[in-house]
């Protein structure tokens, strides 16, 4: 039986061997890090070492609050920041809209956050937190976060960036709060982090992690997180070696040659995530066909792709309903090989050609 090819790394990436070993080590350190006895103190020392290792790997000099994942980190940032208003870009992950349902929505223009609209919104007054993701989880569109930093801070606000899809792959942006997820970069699920430049800007609620969350610290997850992020090789383009990068760059030509479309919001995109629209065939039908052929791909964010609703992000990017209904997401990770990409390119052409014949 031919081995399956996993190309849904934006949903979750397989754990690195180093992370699996580190989680196993953490399981053996069964004491509660908050306990005062020797076993608890040893667990706490390991937790703090993991915190320091992750900060060093990310080049972060502020504080790091461990969370259960990116969604919780976003909730803390959006609900505990000492602000009066919340502004979120129209293409943020659904977790942002769930955490801040009453937030003001910042439009995008040609795929990028509308800086003029942001300036006008900030002038309405009130201390504001502005959420702008670094890389979109459905299209890979890259937002130029740093250009908004002085603009937001100049009005006394805070800049929040969801970096779940970019941490360990891109340099962190100049934001006041940054969200990271371990399982997007080869670490275990169930652990993430909120990076905070200044803890005084976020209201604590009591409990663990400097008083910002409840629940016993996830030591195995923290150790796996640290082990996963440290070996990330950023020597090649965006962390891939030349052969893998070259293979990825052949996919757009195949899509266009088959009459398909590249969905990127009109802006630059991450090499790790691509969205393609195939002619004549719905996304749901494509997923079934590719799955039967041995490929794991998706129709967008794992938190929303199971619904039948039109993607809110694609709509905000200006993608029409018909094109959106035919769009799938293909995403790559640390163990993706050139041969796997080549195989998917051939599969895409086969499926697209078959769909065209049936439509003729």
Steps between C-alpha positions, in 0.01 A plus 500: 500500500638838396582726798273797548627855451412756764461857369285655774774640723314827557241298695766316700849381425632154599704511818876511459687204652672738742160623620366148551805412710465821702131436571590151622762654729238743630263213576767353724516832690154445645516753787295820496729800424306704757569256784758616758675166553818387324314319222286806432802729500674275248192508276487879530868528408435293186200717412701821536782353295250418221363856519850644463584267210189596304561872557861461384398306189245769410730789590242633748617711796161561663292258704355167385173365641437132426145428385302202373547627145459799272126535562543545874791739445283711272219501757734622775645772279164626373313479830762584760693777325445835676317665211164654423461395138586196287574513128563180302582457133228348281719199416593389853458140609153407627646468852549878501135566419388250763722669760389851403148474351432872533826620352516763228606344169790643305468448123768374264582653165663292226573236760665729754370677807375845401737736680291807422189337648700404808618858547143627483378237745778577750413870497157429650669490839530253784790269575483226237638155432544427129525137383675431168624151418843455342405214264145407405413139576287451187697674225847558648469874437772690687410823679768765552447532875791729581362792301208524745702486822582870534154594369323297769737595781488864397132495591574326831387159378632145501582290195411129514624257237386141451821323395370143523581447131827695494691447825818306435472580128511880494657758728247602764333836429538814711182438699410547866331161528574197284320165484687175427380140467728198554317252278538723194879458507554138598420517870218331692137614485349659808773755568572848372619834626409863531808717469456827688736794467377662823290306751363824643289539185304181574274454803569179698214292636689288751632148471808366324725649230561835669131501600363494144344153474346220701605136504817307571785578264545256211864404556516222235346740246743779587799268466370372166441858385860596579643190336297560184595861442873479566605284200303694239737559210461847355808480278303453178217713359248525785657194662478257207802364317538597136354176361181529705461870422550436128236227505250725677558777248394266216148460638360840394596434137317166509191664648499777241573259212188303599285815494500538877556810709743595775316645800725743684297814555727684256796508741815305580448159655688260724666211323348272767133558404330516161136527394401378154165511319437217255263549205181294482537321834385599849741504790307219669528282190870577471564399861325167445691437180841595639437302819423191292825560310695510827532876563391687811407859414223726628246765404634763739545550873445178694278694742254593225552265204248252638217747448311571180522877541703710260843583637485838673870559425467425128200730480700779669783442254251566218471142374164447331268229629547263205880514518496461878285188467772343281799600715713257699799563725830318463757552774852379564710428807833390639484146355354582157718360220546607136371158390175555690450840337574359157245224561235751598570712192437200277188410698367857469545492121329160480200611705471834318518335157239243598270774632542696176411194290187437704396865471550510122 
